[in-house]
Tab-separated table of C-alpha atoms and ligand atoms in Angstrom:
chain	number	residue	atom	x	y	z
A	1	MET	CA	114.194	61.345	117.518
A	2	LYS	CA	115.001	57.763	118.465
A	3	PRO	CA	111.803	55.844	119.304
A	4	THR	CA	111.586	55.285	123.048
A	5	TYR	CA	110.763	52.043	124.770
A	6	ILE	CA	109.087	52.236	128.175
A	7	PRO	CA	110.836	49.635	130.369
A	8	GLU	CA	108.884	46.709	131.766
A	9	PRO	CA	107.446	47.476	135.248
A	10	PHE	CA	108.204	43.874	136.271
A	11	ARG	CA	110.989	41.297	136.144
A	12	ILE	CA	110.708	37.804	134.680
A	13	LYS	CA	110.399	34.768	136.940
A	14	SER	CA	109.304	32.034	134.569
A	15	VAL	CA	110.202	31.496	130.905
A	16	GLU	CA	109.188	29.341	127.933
A	17	PRO	CA	111.815	28.312	125.356
A	18	LEU	CA	111.397	29.422	121.739
A	19	LYS	CA	112.928	27.843	118.675
A	20	MET	CA	113.178	29.150	115.135
A	21	LEU	CA	112.670	26.784	112.184
A	22	THR	CA	114.488	27.293	108.895
A	23	ARG	CA	112.778	29.186	106.107
A	24	LYS	CA	112.346	25.966	104.148
A	25	GLU	CA	110.685	24.282	107.112
A	26	ARG	CA	108.359	27.238	107.578
A	27	GLU	CA	107.366	27.146	103.901
A	28	GLN	CA	106.354	23.508	104.346
A	29	LYS	CA	104.563	24.092	107.672
A	30	ILE	CA	102.371	26.869	106.303
A	31	LYS	CA	101.589	24.817	103.196
A	32	ASP	CA	100.581	21.887	105.440
A	33	ALA	CA	98.362	24.329	107.384
A	34	HIS	CA	96.603	25.252	104.100
A	35	TYR	CA	97.881	28.803	104.374
A	36	ASN	CA	95.721	29.328	107.445
A	37	LEU	CA	97.781	30.651	110.375
A	38	PHE	CA	95.278	29.108	112.822
A	39	GLY	CA	96.321	25.718	111.447
A	40	LEU	CA	99.959	26.026	112.613
A	41	ASN	CA	101.256	24.276	115.700
A	42	SER	CA	102.543	26.744	118.283
A	43	GLN	CA	105.993	25.095	118.427
A	44	ASP	CA	106.448	26.046	114.768
A	45	VAL	CA	105.900	29.732	115.568
A	46	TYR	CA	108.714	31.988	116.801
A	47	ILE	CA	106.821	35.128	117.818
A	48	ASP	CA	103.111	34.538	118.233
A	49	CYS	CA	101.146	37.667	117.392
A	50	LEU	CA	97.989	35.810	116.396
A	51	THR	CA	96.114	37.311	119.302
A	52	ASP	CA	96.497	39.074	122.636
A	53	SER	CA	93.585	36.978	123.895
A	54	GLY	CA	94.395	34.484	126.628
A	55	THR	CA	98.065	34.626	125.646
A	56	ASN	CA	99.099	36.956	128.453
A	57	ALA	CA	101.655	36.216	131.169
A	58	MET	CA	100.109	36.063	134.611
A	59	SER	CA	101.813	37.640	137.621
A	60	ALA	CA	103.269	35.826	140.617
A	61	ASN	CA	100.214	37.025	142.542
A	62	GLN	CA	97.845	35.523	140.021
A	63	TRP	CA	99.687	32.188	140.113
A	64	ALA	CA	99.472	32.282	143.907
A	65	GLY	CA	95.723	32.878	143.441
A	66	VAL	CA	95.536	29.791	141.251
A	67	MET	CA	96.618	27.699	144.230
A	68	LEU	CA	93.960	29.338	146.399
A	69	GLY	CA	91.167	28.786	143.856
A	70	ASP	CA	88.031	27.419	145.483
A	71	GLU	CA	86.661	24.631	143.296
A	72	SER	CA	83.290	24.352	145.069
A	73	TYR	CA	80.420	23.882	142.645
A	74	ALA	CA	78.269	26.482	144.410
A	75	GLY	CA	79.107	29.613	146.388
A	76	ALA	CA	82.906	29.449	145.928
A	77	THR	CA	85.005	32.189	147.529
A	78	SER	CA	86.766	32.676	144.183
A	79	TYR	CA	83.396	33.597	142.642
A	80	GLN	CA	82.869	36.132	145.424
A	81	HIS	CA	86.308	37.596	144.736
A	82	VAL	CA	85.515	38.031	141.022
A	83	ILE	CA	82.190	39.684	141.772
A	84	ALA	CA	83.869	42.015	144.297
A	85	SER	CA	86.605	43.071	141.809
A	86	ALA	CA	84.192	43.425	138.884
A	87	THR	CA	81.595	45.350	140.876
A	88	GLU	CA	84.242	47.762	142.115
A	89	ILE	CA	85.463	48.391	138.565
A	90	PHE	CA	82.266	48.337	136.468
A	91	GLY	CA	79.683	49.430	139.022
A	92	PHE	CA	77.003	47.056	137.709
A	93	PRO	CA	74.516	45.506	140.175
A	94	TYR	CA	74.302	42.142	138.369
A	95	ILE	CA	77.407	40.439	137.029
A	96	GLN	CA	77.707	36.901	135.695
A	97	PRO	CA	81.061	35.215	135.047
A	98	VAL	CA	81.272	33.167	131.847
A	99	HIS	CA	84.158	31.257	130.343
A	100	GLN	CA	85.038	33.825	127.664
A	101	GLY	CA	83.651	36.753	125.671
A	102	ARG	CA	81.745	34.750	123.101
A	103	ALA	CA	80.021	32.828	125.882
A	104	ALA	CA	78.620	36.139	127.121
A	105	GLU	CA	77.525	36.860	123.550
A	106	LYS	CA	75.883	33.456	123.231
A	107	VAL	CA	73.968	33.946	126.481
A	108	LEU	CA	72.925	37.546	125.864
A	109	MET	CA	72.496	38.119	122.135
A	110	PRO	CA	69.372	35.935	121.626
A	111	LEU	CA	67.731	37.690	124.597
A	112	LEU	CA	68.403	41.123	123.125
A	113	LEU	CA	67.483	40.185	119.563
A	114	GLU	CA	64.291	38.274	120.378
A	115	GLY	CA	61.655	39.633	117.960
A	116	LYS	CA	64.172	42.158	116.582
A	117	ARG	CA	65.993	42.374	113.273
A	118	TYR	CA	69.076	44.564	113.656
A	119	ALA	CA	72.031	45.156	115.932
A	120	ILE	CA	74.199	48.244	115.392
A	121	ALA	CA	77.782	48.661	116.629
A	122	ASN	CA	80.631	51.094	116.117
A	123	MET	CA	82.148	47.869	114.736
A	124	PHE	CA	81.418	44.262	115.534
A	125	PHE	CA	84.230	41.912	116.350
A	126	ASP	CA	83.909	38.639	114.402
A	127	THR	CA	82.407	36.523	117.209
A	128	THR	CA	79.975	39.277	118.215
A	129	ARG	CA	78.928	39.598	114.594
A	130	GLY	CA	78.599	35.792	114.389
A	131	HIS	CA	76.382	35.668	117.493
A	132	ALA	CA	74.177	38.485	116.215
A	133	VAL	CA	73.710	36.518	112.965
A	134	MET	CA	73.116	33.223	114.793
A	135	ALA	CA	70.451	34.980	116.924
A	136	GLY	CA	68.652	35.881	113.680
A	137	GLY	CA	69.881	39.465	113.561
A	138	ILE	CA	71.579	41.587	110.943
A	139	PRO	CA	74.693	43.320	112.321
A	140	ILE	CA	75.435	46.822	111.031
A	141	ASP	CA	78.751	48.648	111.508
A	142	CYS	CA	78.556	52.383	112.098
A	143	VAL	CA	82.097	53.599	112.730
A	144	VAL	CA	83.213	57.191	112.068
A	145	PRO	CA	84.477	57.652	108.484
A	146	GLU	CA	87.926	58.777	109.737
A	147	ALA	CA	88.574	55.141	110.720
A	148	LEU	CA	88.682	54.153	107.077
A	149	ASP	CA	91.702	56.297	106.232
A	150	THR	CA	94.634	54.496	107.841
A	151	SER	CA	96.982	57.468	107.471
A	152	LEU	CA	94.687	59.957	109.211
A	153	ARG	CA	95.935	60.620	112.738
A	154	VAL	CA	92.910	61.530	114.818
A	155	PRO	CA	92.561	60.692	118.503
A	156	PHE	CA	89.381	58.575	118.592
A	157	LYS	CA	89.099	56.638	115.374
A	158	GLY	CA	87.053	53.913	117.066
A	159	ASN	CA	84.059	56.181	117.703
A	160	MET	CA	80.479	55.578	116.639
A	161	ASP	CA	79.250	57.771	113.791
A	162	CYS	CA	76.362	59.209	115.805
A	163	LYS	CA	74.776	61.065	112.881
A	164	LYS	CA	74.635	57.874	110.866
A	165	LEU	CA	73.393	55.975	113.919
A	166	VAL	CA	70.333	58.235	114.122
A	167	GLU	CA	69.740	57.830	110.369
A	168	LEU	CA	69.958	54.033	110.694
A	169	ILE	CA	67.512	54.003	113.613
A	170	GLU	CA	65.072	56.193	111.644
A	171	GLN	CA	65.507	54.039	108.538
A	172	TYR	CA	65.085	50.625	110.167
A	173	GLY	CA	62.692	51.673	112.949
A	174	LYS	CA	63.592	51.758	116.644
A	175	ASP	CA	61.411	48.727	117.406
A	176	ASN	CA	63.411	46.576	114.987
A	177	ILE	CA	66.756	47.267	116.635
A	178	GLY	CA	67.623	44.954	119.526
A	179	VAL	CA	70.829	46.553	120.762
A	180	ILE	CA	73.387	49.266	120.139
A	181	ILE	CA	76.909	48.090	120.897
A	182	MET	CA	80.067	50.047	121.592
A	183	THR	CA	83.247	48.003	121.256
A	184	ILE	CA	86.058	49.536	123.340
A	185	THR	CA	88.669	49.652	122.047
A	186	ASN	CA	87.353	49.131	118.532
A	187	ASN	CA	89.266	45.982	117.620
A	188	SER	CA	88.142	45.629	114.005
A	189	ALA	CA	89.052	49.259	113.250
A	190	GLY	CA	92.581	48.656	114.543
A	191	GLY	CA	92.288	48.668	118.327
A	192	GLN	CA	91.225	52.281	118.044
A	193	PRO	CA	89.911	54.068	121.131
A	194	VAL	CA	86.457	55.505	121.730
A	195	SER	CA	86.036	58.752	123.685
A	196	VAL	CA	83.838	59.244	126.727
A	197	ALA	CA	82.052	62.022	124.829
A	198	ASN	CA	81.150	59.543	122.091
A	199	ILE	CA	80.016	56.884	124.590
A	200	ARG	CA	77.807	59.467	126.296
A	201	GLU	CA	76.294	60.610	123.022
A	202	THR	CA	75.674	57.068	121.788
A	203	ALA	CA	74.032	56.082	125.075
A	204	LYS	CA	71.848	59.186	124.885
A	205	ILE	CA	70.687	58.304	121.375
A	206	ALA	CA	70.044	54.660	122.326
A	207	HIS	CA	68.015	55.679	125.362
A	208	LYS	CA	66.068	58.344	123.496
A	209	TYR	CA	64.811	55.584	121.196
A	210	GLY	CA	64.412	53.040	124.001
A	211	ILE	CA	67.122	50.710	122.626
A	212	PRO	CA	69.465	48.889	125.060
A	213	PHE	CA	73.051	50.137	125.038
A	214	MET	CA	75.822	47.584	125.529
A	215	ILE	CA	79.591	47.866	125.849
A	216	ASP	CA	81.790	45.115	124.432
A	217	SER	CA	84.568	45.766	126.908
A	218	ALA	CA	87.371	43.349	125.991
A	219	ARG	CA	89.951	46.177	126.014
A	220	TYR	CA	88.258	48.730	128.236
A	221	ALA	CA	91.410	49.426	130.313
A	222	GLU	CA	93.509	50.242	127.242
A	223	ASN	CA	90.629	52.436	126.081
A	224	ALA	CA	90.692	54.257	129.419
A	225	TRP	CA	94.437	54.853	129.037
A	226	PHE	CA	93.900	56.504	125.648
A	227	ILE	CA	91.118	58.649	127.099
A	228	LYS	CA	93.488	59.869	129.806
A	229	GLN	CA	96.080	60.820	127.158
A	230	ARG	CA	93.736	62.280	124.563
A	231	GLU	CA	90.495	63.614	126.079
A	232	GLU	CA	91.035	66.955	127.780
A	233	GLU	CA	88.314	66.447	130.404
A	234	PHE	CA	90.085	63.360	131.762
A	235	LYS	CA	93.759	64.279	131.730
A	236	ASN	CA	93.898	64.380	135.522
A	237	ALA	CA	91.400	61.585	136.173
A	238	SER	CA	92.411	58.165	137.447
A	239	ILE	CA	91.937	55.119	135.211
A	240	LYS	CA	89.218	53.951	137.601
A	241	GLN	CA	87.335	57.234	137.345
A	242	ILE	CA	87.515	57.067	133.555
A	243	ILE	CA	86.217	53.495	133.533
A	244	ASN	CA	83.366	54.552	135.772
A	245	GLU	CA	82.529	57.339	133.333
A	246	CYS	CA	82.547	54.895	130.386
A	247	PHE	CA	80.232	52.335	131.974
A	248	LYS	CA	77.761	54.425	133.904
A	249	ASP	CA	75.337	54.891	130.988
A	250	ALA	CA	75.549	51.300	129.690
A	251	ASP	CA	72.662	48.863	130.219
A	252	TYR	CA	74.784	45.784	129.541
A	253	PHE	CA	78.394	44.886	129.190
A	254	THR	CA	80.086	41.781	127.868
A	255	MET	CA	83.750	41.176	128.438
A	256	SER	CA	86.327	38.792	127.198
A	257	ALA	CA	88.579	38.835	130.269
A	258	LYS	CA	91.300	37.152	128.219
A	259	LYS	CA	92.561	40.576	127.179
A	260	ASP	CA	92.596	43.411	129.724
A	261	ALA	CA	92.136	41.203	132.781
A	262	ILE	CA	95.457	39.520	131.859
A	263	VAL	CA	94.203	35.952	132.257
A	264	ASN	CA	94.277	32.911	130.019
A	265	MET	CA	90.562	32.217	130.289
A	266	GLY	CA	87.494	34.085	131.495
A	267	GLY	CA	84.654	36.426	130.717
A	268	LEU	CA	81.966	38.570	132.289
A	269	LEU	CA	78.453	39.682	131.518
A	270	GLY	CA	76.747	42.574	133.294
A	271	THR	CA	73.234	43.993	133.380
A	272	ARG	CA	71.315	46.524	135.439
A	273	ASP	CA	67.972	44.793	134.813
A	274	LYS	CA	66.958	42.268	137.460
A	275	ALA	CA	64.424	40.448	135.258
A	276	MET	CA	66.990	40.143	132.493
A	277	PHE	CA	69.560	38.865	134.980
A	278	GLU	CA	67.199	36.021	135.856
A	279	LYS	CA	67.052	35.046	132.168
A	280	ILE	CA	70.819	35.397	131.851
A	281	LYS	CA	71.354	33.078	134.810
A	282	GLN	CA	69.056	30.451	133.298
A	283	ARG	CA	70.861	30.509	129.976
A	284	CYS	CA	74.196	30.533	131.753
A	285	ILE	CA	73.277	27.414	133.715
A	286	SER	CA	72.317	25.641	130.458
A	287	PHE	CA	75.344	26.676	128.426
A	288	GLU	CA	78.112	27.562	130.862
A	289	GLY	CA	77.469	25.976	134.225
A	290	PHE	CA	76.087	27.029	137.582
A	291	VAL	CA	75.983	30.779	138.222
A	292	THR	CA	78.840	30.802	140.729
A	293	TYR	CA	81.374	29.348	138.332
A	294	GLY	CA	79.984	30.213	134.882
A	295	GLY	CA	82.105	27.767	132.913
A	296	MET	CA	85.321	28.551	134.803
A	297	SER	CA	87.313	26.597	137.315
A	298	GLY	CA	87.796	28.184	140.735
A	299	ARG	CA	91.502	28.786	140.044
A	300	ASP	CA	90.661	30.698	136.862
A	301	LEU	CA	88.128	32.787	138.764
A	302	GLU	CA	90.765	33.623	141.375
A	303	ALA	CA	93.314	34.665	138.728
A	304	LEU	CA	90.618	36.814	137.116
A	305	ALA	CA	89.738	38.546	140.386
A	306	ILE	CA	93.403	39.597	140.707
A	307	GLY	CA	94.023	40.289	137.007
A	308	LEU	CA	91.096	42.682	136.755
A	309	LYS	CA	92.925	44.944	139.194
A	310	GLU	CA	96.398	44.523	137.674
A	311	GLY	CA	95.028	45.344	134.225
A	312	ILE	CA	93.993	48.849	135.248
A	313	GLU	CA	97.287	49.836	136.914
A	314	GLU	CA	98.709	52.958	135.294
A	315	ASP	CA	102.330	51.765	135.281
A	316	PHE	CA	101.309	48.623	133.476
A	317	LEU	CA	99.164	50.454	130.908
A	318	LYS	CA	101.934	52.968	130.218
A	319	TYR	CA	104.404	50.172	129.426
A	320	ARG	CA	101.764	48.178	127.558
A	321	ILE	CA	100.685	50.923	125.180
A	322	GLY	CA	104.348	52.025	125.098
A	323	GLN	CA	105.277	48.757	123.357
A	324	LEU	CA	102.804	49.479	120.590
A	325	GLU	CA	103.953	53.078	120.304
A	326	TYR	CA	107.559	51.919	119.991
A	327	LEU	CA	106.608	49.521	117.182
A	328	ALA	CA	104.661	52.249	115.430
A	329	ALA	CA	107.489	54.794	115.675
A	330	ARG	CA	109.922	52.280	114.155
A	331	LEU	CA	107.477	51.518	111.311
A	332	ASP	CA	107.163	55.250	110.630
A	333	GLU	CA	110.940	55.354	110.166
A	334	GLU	CA	110.645	52.494	107.654
A	335	GLY	CA	107.684	53.987	105.776
A	336	ILE	CA	105.408	51.028	106.519
A	337	ALA	CA	101.721	51.967	106.655
A	338	TYR	CA	99.502	50.847	109.519
A	339	GLN	CA	96.275	52.003	111.119
A	340	SER	CA	97.527	55.165	112.750
A	341	PRO	CA	97.817	56.413	115.362
A	342	VAL	CA	98.558	52.931	116.664
A	343	GLY	CA	95.826	51.351	118.805
A	344	GLY	CA	95.959	49.415	122.030
A	345	HIS	CA	96.689	45.756	121.530
A	346	ALA	CA	98.099	45.293	118.059
A	347	ILE	CA	99.639	46.941	115.078
A	348	PHE	CA	97.346	46.680	112.067
A	349	ILE	CA	99.497	46.733	108.953
A	350	ASP	CA	97.746	48.235	105.937
A	351	ALA	CA	98.085	45.311	103.532
A	352	LYS	CA	96.371	47.216	100.717
A	353	LYS	CA	99.278	49.666	100.763
A	354	MET	CA	101.980	47.019	101.184
A	355	LEU	CA	100.540	44.721	98.460
A	356	PRO	CA	98.680	46.967	96.007
A	357	HIS	CA	98.919	44.289	93.291
A	358	ILE	CA	96.678	41.841	95.221
A	359	PRO	CA	92.917	42.599	94.930
A	360	TRP	CA	90.627	42.238	97.971
A	361	TYR	CA	89.144	38.972	96.734
A	362	GLN	CA	92.609	37.423	96.803
A	363	TYR	CA	92.977	38.436	100.465
A	364	PRO	CA	96.065	40.674	100.625
A	365	ALA	CA	96.091	40.782	104.443
A	366	GLN	CA	96.129	36.999	104.654
A	367	ALA	CA	98.877	36.909	102.001
A	368	LEU	CA	100.969	39.314	104.095
A	369	ALA	CA	100.408	37.235	107.237
A	370	VAL	CA	101.635	34.155	105.352
A	371	ALA	CA	104.689	36.068	104.070
A	372	LEU	CA	105.618	37.228	107.586
A	373	TYR	CA	105.447	33.682	108.875
A	374	ILE	CA	107.708	32.485	106.086
A	375	GLU	CA	110.106	35.400	106.651
A	376	ALA	CA	110.618	35.100	110.422
A	377	GLY	CA	108.173	32.671	112.021
A	378	ILE	CA	105.896	35.509	113.108
A	379	ARG	CA	102.230	34.562	113.313
A	380	GLY	CA	99.686	37.326	112.660
A	381	CYS	CA	96.230	37.161	111.135
A	382	ASP	CA	93.923	38.670	108.547
A	383	ILE	CA	91.416	41.293	109.618
A	384	GLY	CA	90.028	41.916	106.169
A	385	SER	CA	87.989	40.336	103.402
A	386	TYR	CA	89.127	36.834	104.331
A	387	MET	CA	87.942	37.230	107.908
A	388	LEU	CA	84.686	38.858	106.851
A	389	ASP	CA	82.229	36.059	106.203
A	390	ARG	CA	79.966	36.023	103.185
A	391	ASP	CA	76.859	38.215	103.255
A	392	PRO	CA	74.373	36.322	105.507
A	393	VAL	CA	71.486	37.037	103.103
A	394	THR	CA	73.015	36.849	99.605
A	395	HIS	CA	75.956	34.540	100.522
A	396	LYS	CA	78.184	36.624	98.266
A	397	GLU	CA	81.811	37.472	99.073
A	398	GLN	CA	82.042	40.884	100.719
A	399	GLU	CA	84.821	43.433	100.458
A	400	ALA	CA	85.912	44.468	103.940
A	401	GLN	CA	86.381	48.124	104.838
A	402	PHE	CA	90.035	47.349	105.598
A	403	GLU	CA	92.677	44.850	104.613
A	404	PHE	CA	94.698	44.634	107.811
A	405	THR	CA	97.349	42.139	108.822
A	406	ARG	CA	97.025	42.251	112.572
A	407	LEU	CA	100.057	41.654	114.750
A	408	CYS	CA	98.912	41.443	118.354
A	409	ILE	CA	101.235	41.933	121.267
A	410	PRO	CA	100.336	39.665	124.202
A	411	ARG	CA	100.610	41.362	127.597
A	412	ARG	CA	103.898	41.008	129.539
A	413	VAL	CA	105.212	38.333	127.127
A	414	TYR	CA	107.642	39.763	124.552
A	415	THR	CA	110.611	42.097	124.966
A	416	GLN	CA	111.995	45.004	122.945
A	417	ALA	CA	114.274	42.587	121.043
A	418	HIS	CA	111.236	40.595	119.907
A	419	LEU	CA	109.597	43.783	118.706
A	420	ASP	CA	112.743	44.577	116.707
A	421	ILE	CA	112.526	41.173	115.010
A	422	ILE	CA	108.951	41.962	113.962
A	423	ILE	CA	110.072	45.296	112.504
A	424	ASN	CA	112.999	43.756	110.614
A	425	ALA	CA	110.721	41.069	109.172
A	426	LEU	CA	108.242	43.669	107.944
A	427	VAL	CA	111.062	45.627	106.314
A	428	ALA	CA	112.326	42.500	104.562
A	429	VAL	CA	108.861	41.542	103.327
A	430	LYS	CA	108.221	45.068	102.059
A	431	LYS	CA	111.432	44.961	100.016
A	432	ASP	CA	110.167	42.012	97.969
A	433	ALA	CA	106.456	42.783	98.272
A	434	ASP	CA	105.760	42.571	94.537
A	435	LYS	CA	106.690	38.860	94.542
A	436	ILE	CA	104.003	37.956	97.100
A	437	LYS	CA	101.009	36.090	95.653
A	438	GLY	CA	97.318	36.261	96.543
A	439	LEU	CA	95.235	33.347	97.828
A	440	LYS	CA	92.001	31.568	97.045
A	441	ILE	CA	89.706	29.733	99.462
A	442	VAL	CA	89.194	26.043	98.758
A	443	GLU	CA	87.167	25.139	101.868
A	444	GLU	CA	85.169	27.322	104.268
A	445	ALA	CA	82.605	27.162	107.098
A	446	PRO	CA	79.419	29.279	106.738
A	447	VAL	CA	80.204	31.415	109.849
A	448	LEU	CA	83.627	32.474	111.211
A	449	ARG	CA	85.320	30.834	108.249
A	450	HIS	CA	88.761	32.273	108.901
A	451	PHE	CA	89.397	29.943	111.839
A	452	THR	CA	89.146	26.710	109.880
A	453	GLY	CA	89.219	27.727	106.204
A	454	LYS	CA	91.670	26.163	103.763
A	455	LEU	CA	93.458	28.266	101.148
A	456	GLU	CA	95.762	27.843	98.188
A	457	LEU	CA	98.455	30.174	96.902
A	458	LEU	CA	97.613	31.597	93.470
A	459	LYS	CA	100.172	31.032	90.733
B	501	LIG	N1	84.829	41.206	121.606
B	501	LIG	C1	86.006	41.667	121.162
B	501	LIG	C2	86.187	43.117	120.904
B	501	LIG	C3	87.059	40.779	120.938
B	501	LIG	O1	88.219	41.254	120.490
B	501	LIG	C4	86.857	39.409	121.205
B	501	LIG	C5	87.917	38.444	120.973
B	501	LIG	C6	85.618	38.976	121.675
B	501	LIG	C7	84.634	39.904	121.869
B	501	LIG	C8	85.342	37.520	121.977
B	501	LIG	O2	85.999	37.129	123.119
B	501	LIG	O3	87.636	35.359	122.402
B	501	LIG	O4	86.972	35.632	124.784
B	501	LIG	O5	85.373	34.709	123.160
B	501	LIG	N2	88.950	38.707	120.354
B	501	LIG	C9	90.089	37.862	120.170
B	501	LIG	C10	91.043	38.532	119.210
B	501	LIG	C11	89.794	36.453	119.825
B	501	LIG	O6	91.983	37.866	118.787
B	501	LIG	O7	90.893	39.727	118.928
B	501	LIG	P1	86.529	35.623	123.372
């Protein structure tokens, strides 16, 4: 069956030109960037799949909102609009805007980990892991084992391993654990969804032991779409009802709005605890700005208030996930392995399978990302042993659970023809895969090294 492409539920009003360099130029550009894709200039990239974060195309309505943004320091109407949209969607009594997801983590994590040692998540995203470490905590991943087999097609590979969670709590002691986090969708496991049943069970365990339960909700709308498709109980529910079901047992939520709220900048932090909200506001004022703007300009707040609603529209989500499903179906035809079934925001190519001759400590997923850039100017990134920082205690290199080259699809930005270019590039790289070389790190920061690290190609 020919893979289907769900047509865009919009037409295009504004465009940005793209230009493709020659292969020789790209070889030089990536060398100059020390084989770190974050070091490339955007004009040297043809299709930018580095992230789906803040790279989305806003709607005409959102741009109209930008003009209406209220830039008052205190009490702006745009702030009120964000709170109204977010309260309607998440149902939390106390919500604080912040400038992006990691700002929410910076404000909240030290409060949750004060006097505690551990934080447990289905899987931490890199910044969340970094903030847990910087707050003096030890982050522990507790994803279901099915997630580790990229060829296993099960519906909710992002889930928490609840049996292991209980064992970890018993082992480390409930009083030493500051927070249990559910990342929806589970980015580090391949944008894999988490079921409502699993959220309910995890919340129940957390509350039984008196541990706060938090949702890292960067891609909560995509998660809700998967629940509607895959969890029997919710097949007739609206996206809003599903979201309500996901958040009702959570004590906190953090959100990078740069993903599912389809904006270029923004974040949210929610709590149900009034005393904690007071502390959050104080930290927010110190780090982000006054509570009614939280590090954002009024125009960004306005775009966020509108984007929150657009991001949960069913037509949009159907097309959005449809793009990923189209990519995945085409890769199946070509025999290219990825974390399957495909997740919400990106295709996670299994670099271990594509480059079996490169060991983990020579960063196969980074090597594949470099090769794709050289092949067609496509910029992806490593979600593997290069991205995983050294062990915070022993400072040794750590082998990641996966070696993924992540190719994100920004929302409402690229067309079917762009997706075909990505597929053709992967096919071409696979053909000559045995010629691709591993990498070594020559310079690295102690935390979040993948952003600024410098690498060299091995001979
Ligand atoms: N949580 C998750 C699950 C994320 O994917 C991200 C960011 C964050 C938190 C932090 O949010 O960037 O707004 O500060 N992920 C981006 C990515 C950067 O490319 O996956 P932020």
